[in-house]
Short mmCIF file of C-alpha atoms in Angstrom, two decimals:
data_model
loop_
_atom_site.label_atom_id
_atom_site.label_comp_id
_atom_site.label_asym_id
_atom_site.label_seq_id
_atom_site.Cartn_x
_atom_site.Cartn_y
_atom_site.Cartn_z
CA UNK N 18 6.17 14.74 8.68
CA UNK N 19 5.61 13.77 5.23
CA UNK N 20 2.16 12.67 4.09
CA UNK N 21 -0.03 12.25 1.24
CA UNK N 22 -3.36 13.27 1.57
CA UNK N 23 -7.21 13.47 -0.54
CA UNK N 24 -9.49 16.46 0.10
CA UNK N 25 -12.61 14.15 0.10
CA UNK N 26 -13.71 11.44 1.52
CA UNK N 27 -16.56 9.92 -0.01
CA UNK N 28 -17.65 10.36 -3.54
CA UNK N 29 -20.70 9.24 -5.03
CA UNK N 30 -21.25 9.31 -8.30
CA UNK N 31 -24.01 7.50 -11.11
CA UNK N 32 -22.98 4.85 -13.15
CA UNK N 33 -21.90 5.56 -16.82
CA UNK N 34 -20.30 9.65 -15.42
CA UNK N 35 -17.04 10.11 -14.58
CA UNK N 36 -15.49 10.27 -11.72
CA UNK N 37 -12.14 12.26 -10.45
CA UNK N 38 -10.48 11.91 -6.92
CA UNK N 39 -7.81 14.09 -5.51
CA UNK N 40 -4.78 13.80 -3.67
CA UNK N 41 -2.12 16.40 -2.40
CA UNK N 42 1.29 15.50 -1.30
CA UNK N 43 3.62 17.10 0.41
CA UNK N 44 7.22 15.57 -0.49
CA UNK N 45 8.48 16.99 -4.14
CA UNK N 46 11.33 14.58 -3.39
CA UNK N 47 8.89 11.50 -4.99
CA UNK N 48 9.47 10.30 -8.01
CA UNK N 49 6.36 8.20 -8.75
CA UNK N 50 3.10 8.49 -7.95
CA UNK N 51 0.36 5.85 -7.51
CA UNK N 52 -2.96 5.17 -7.55
CA UNK N 53 -4.11 1.93 -6.08
CA UNK N 54 -8.07 0.74 -5.58
CA UNK N 55 -8.88 -1.70 -2.16
CA UNK N 56 -12.30 -3.14 -2.45
CA UNK N 57 -13.89 -4.26 0.82
CA UNK N 58 -11.74 -7.19 2.48
CA UNK N 59 -8.89 -7.11 -0.22
CA UNK N 60 -5.56 -5.97 -0.19
CA UNK N 61 -5.19 -2.35 -1.92
CA UNK N 62 -4.46 -3.31 -5.84
CA UNK N 63 -2.22 -1.35 -7.91
CA UNK N 64 -4.35 0.69 -10.53
CA UNK N 65 -1.80 3.08 -12.68
CA UNK N 66 1.22 5.08 -10.88
CA UNK N 67 2.78 8.13 -13.33
CA UNK N 68 6.33 8.96 -12.72
CA UNK N 69 7.44 13.03 -11.34
CA UNK N 70 8.76 13.76 -15.22
CA UNK N 71 5.32 13.61 -16.63
CA UNK N 72 2.20 15.37 -15.93
CA UNK N 73 -0.45 12.21 -17.61
CA UNK N 74 -0.66 9.20 -18.17
CA UNK N 75 -3.33 6.67 -18.89
CA UNK N 76 -4.90 2.61 -18.66
CA UNK N 77 -7.66 1.79 -19.35
CA UNK N 78 -10.92 3.70 -18.75
CA UNK N 79 -7.95 5.81 -16.13
CA UNK N 80 -6.09 8.96 -16.67
CA UNK N 81 -3.68 10.35 -14.39
CA UNK N 82 -3.02 13.67 -13.90
CA UNK N 83 -0.01 15.37 -12.24
CA UNK N 84 0.55 18.85 -11.47
CA UNK N 85 4.06 19.33 -9.54
CA UNK N 86 3.90 23.14 -8.98
CA UNK N 87 0.75 22.54 -6.96
CA UNK N 88 1.71 19.77 -5.41
CA UNK N 89 -1.76 17.66 -6.81
CA UNK N 90 -2.80 13.98 -8.11
CA UNK N 91 -5.85 12.93 -9.42
CA UNK N 92 -7.76 10.25 -11.35
CA UNK N 93 -9.82 9.86 -13.16
CA UNK N 94 -13.03 6.87 -13.74
CA UNK N 95 -13.95 6.89 -17.09
CA UNK N 96 -18.14 5.56 -17.32
CA UNK N 97 -17.82 4.49 -13.62
CA UNK N 98 -19.31 0.99 -13.77
CA UNK N 99 -20.72 -0.58 -9.77
CA UNK N 100 -17.58 -2.78 -10.32
CA UNK N 101 -15.27 0.48 -9.58
CA UNK N 102 -17.02 1.07 -6.05
CA UNK N 103 -14.20 0.73 -3.24
CA UNK N 104 -12.32 3.21 -1.84
CA UNK N 105 -9.18 4.44 -3.74
CA UNK N 106 -5.49 5.60 -2.47
CA UNK N 107 -3.03 7.63 -3.70
CA UNK N 108 0.86 6.73 -2.31
CA UNK N 109 4.08 8.09 -3.42
CA UNK N 110 7.68 6.54 -3.89
CA UNK N 111 11.08 7.79 -3.66
CA UNK N 112 13.46 7.15 -6.30
CA UNK N 113 15.49 4.71 -4.76
CA UNK N 114 14.85 1.37 -5.30
CA UNK N 115 14.28 0.48 -1.63
CA UNK N 116 11.92 3.82 -1.20
CA UNK N 117 9.41 2.76 0.76
CA UNK N 118 5.67 3.45 -1.04
CA UNK N 119 3.98 5.94 1.62
CA UNK N 120 -0.40 5.86 1.27
CA UNK N 121 -2.83 8.29 1.90
CA UNK N 122 -6.09 8.02 3.94
CA UNK N 123 -8.00 7.33 1.24
CA UNK N 124 -12.00 8.04 -0.50
CA UNK N 125 -14.40 5.85 -0.62
CA UNK N 126 -16.64 5.31 -4.51
CA UNK N 127 -19.24 4.84 -4.31
CA UNK N 128 -21.47 4.21 -7.64
CA UNK N 129 -24.89 4.56 -7.78
CA UNK N 130 -26.80 2.23 -10.55
CA UNK Q 23 0.69 -18.53 -10.29
CA UNK Q 24 0.16 -18.10 -6.52
CA UNK Q 25 -0.54 -14.56 -5.64
CA UNK Q 26 0.62 -13.41 -1.76
CA UNK Q 27 -0.41 -15.51 1.04
CA UNK Q 28 -1.24 -14.43 4.31
CA UNK Q 29 -2.15 -16.69 7.23
CA UNK Q 30 -3.71 -16.44 9.75
CA UNK Q 31 -6.77 -14.22 8.05
CA UNK Q 32 -8.01 -13.69 11.26
CA UNK Q 33 -6.90 -13.89 14.98
CA UNK Q 34 -7.30 -12.88 18.50
CA UNK Q 35 -4.97 -11.58 21.35
CA UNK Q 36 -4.93 -10.27 24.25
CA UNK Q 37 -2.84 -7.41 25.77
CA UNK Q 38 0.33 -8.37 26.77
CA UNK Q 39 0.31 -11.12 24.47
CA UNK Q 40 2.70 -11.72 21.16
CA UNK Q 41 2.24 -12.26 17.57
CA UNK Q 42 3.54 -13.71 14.94
CA UNK Q 43 2.00 -13.49 11.13
CA UNK Q 44 3.31 -14.94 7.90
CA UNK Q 45 3.71 -13.73 4.36
CA UNK Q 46 4.47 -15.59 0.97
CA UNK Q 47 5.08 -13.48 -2.12
CA UNK Q 48 3.86 -13.75 -5.53
CA UNK Q 49 5.99 -16.18 -6.89
CA UNK Q 50 9.26 -13.96 -8.54
CA UNK Q 51 9.29 -12.08 -5.99
CA UNK Q 52 12.18 -11.50 -3.07
CA UNK Q 53 10.56 -8.06 -1.60
CA UNK Q 54 8.27 -8.02 1.35
CA UNK Q 55 7.01 -5.16 2.91
CA UNK Q 56 4.47 -5.37 5.76
CA UNK Q 57 1.63 -2.42 6.23
CA UNK Q 58 -0.24 -1.92 9.44
CA UNK Q 59 -3.82 -0.66 7.97
CA UNK Q 60 -6.73 0.74 11.41
CA UNK Q 61 -9.93 0.69 10.45
CA UNK Q 62 -10.83 3.71 7.54
CA UNK Q 63 -7.05 4.72 7.09
CA UNK Q 64 -4.74 4.48 4.69
CA UNK Q 65 -2.33 1.87 5.18
CA UNK Q 66 1.11 2.12 7.45
CA UNK Q 67 4.25 1.73 6.20
CA UNK Q 68 5.76 -1.19 8.82
CA UNK Q 69 9.22 -2.26 7.39
CA UNK Q 70 10.61 -3.45 4.42
CA UNK Q 71 12.40 -6.93 3.48
CA UNK Q 72 15.09 -7.40 1.14
CA UNK Q 73 17.68 -10.58 0.71
CA UNK Q 74 16.70 -11.38 5.11
CA UNK Q 75 17.77 -7.96 5.71
CA UNK Q 76 15.66 -5.12 6.94
CA UNK Q 77 16.10 -2.21 4.32
CA UNK Q 78 13.94 0.39 5.34
CA UNK Q 79 11.56 1.05 8.17
CA UNK Q 80 8.56 3.22 8.96
CA UNK Q 81 8.13 4.59 12.30
CA UNK Q 82 6.93 1.40 14.05
CA UNK Q 83 8.43 0.94 17.95
CA UNK Q 84 10.99 -2.01 18.65
CA UNK Q 85 7.61 -4.53 19.31
CA UNK Q 86 7.36 -4.59 16.17
CA UNK Q 87 9.91 -6.93 13.76
CA UNK Q 88 10.12 -9.00 11.49
CA UNK Q 89 12.07 -11.85 9.68
CA UNK Q 90 12.79 -12.67 5.54
CA UNK Q 91 13.58 -16.63 5.28
CA UNK Q 92 15.93 -17.76 2.24
CA UNK Q 93 12.81 -18.54 0.30
CA UNK Q 94 11.60 -14.82 0.34
CA UNK Q 95 8.87 -15.66 3.05
CA UNK Q 96 8.35 -13.36 5.69
CA UNK Q 97 7.45 -13.24 9.44
CA UNK Q 98 6.00 -10.03 11.44
CA UNK Q 99 6.10 -10.90 14.87
CA UNK Q 100 4.55 -7.96 17.63
CA UNK Q 101 5.11 -8.56 20.91
CA UNK Q 102 4.22 -6.90 24.06
CA UNK Q 103 0.44 -6.23 22.50
CA UNK Q 104 -1.91 -3.05 22.95
CA UNK Q 105 -5.32 -2.36 21.98
CA UNK Q 106 -3.98 0.26 19.47
CA UNK Q 107 -2.51 -2.48 17.77
CA UNK Q 108 -5.44 -3.94 16.78
CA UNK Q 109 -5.58 -3.64 13.21
CA UNK Q 110 -5.01 -4.89 9.46
CA UNK Q 111 -1.86 -6.55 8.40
CA UNK Q 112 -1.19 -6.53 5.16
CA UNK Q 113 1.96 -8.08 3.28
CA UNK Q 114 3.50 -6.78 -0.09
CA UNK Q 115 5.92 -7.63 -2.43
CA UNK Q 116 7.66 -6.97 -5.34
CA UNK Q 117 10.86 -7.42 -6.75
CA UNK Q 118 13.61 -5.04 -6.33
CA UNK Q 119 15.92 -4.94 -9.62
CA UNK Q 120 19.68 -3.03 -7.76
CA UNK Q 121 20.78 0.06 -9.53
CA UNK Q 122 17.35 0.06 -11.33
CA UNK Q 123 14.53 2.54 -11.07
CA UNK Q 124 11.18 0.78 -10.40
CA UNK Q 125 7.48 1.78 -9.87
CA UNK Q 126 5.05 1.73 -7.21
CA UNK Q 127 3.86 -1.52 -7.89
CA UNK Q 128 3.12 -3.92 -4.86
CA UNK Q 129 1.53 -7.34 -5.12
CA UNK Q 130 -0.58 -6.90 -1.98
CA UNK Q 131 -2.52 -10.72 0.26
CA UNK Q 132 -5.43 -10.12 2.17
CA UNK Q 133 -4.11 -8.95 4.74
CA UNK Q 134 -4.01 -10.67 8.75
CA UNK Q 135 -6.79 -9.08 10.41
CA UNK Q 136 -5.78 -8.80 14.04
CA UNK Q 137 -8.16 -7.97 17.25
CA UNK Q 138 -6.12 -7.39 20.71
CA UNK Q 139 -9.24 -7.58 23.65
#
């Protein structure tokens, strides 16, 4: 079936370093690719998204890269801070308003002070 | 501006029982989606409600049902509970504009933690 998956389940980085979280997807028809952050005891929080006709999008300290050739998505976090420690999920959504958002299994990011 | 609120936050049931979970969407939102998140896994889509109708459904049995009220709030009902239904149930709200492409930005509540014994 269609799914969104992640290469690495856990990632540890030193505070101040850059983090890169990777994701593989299988549905070529998806129109939006999204990154969510989930802190312990909370619901997922939207970080950034990118549409399928783009290959890069930047936000505040975050950059999302999309490579449709190899169906790969990545989230780069600049100058990682302790508050960035969380589980990160990539997700995908189709083109229409009613399309569901499908989540991958997640990567746990730990920031070492 | 209130965000997405869910109740109850925690509950314990036994196998075979029924449960109802409730969700109030973020102010201004008209669409509610429900997700099941097992421990250590990503959220799994259950269904989505818009205009009081189920618009999309994931791969969940008929034991899972829902409802949306005129004020956009929603309920998730699970009948004949199984041990495997133990999970965090998340409600997410969004605003749909018919005919206009939307992003994948959902606003989540903090979830209802269901334990089935």
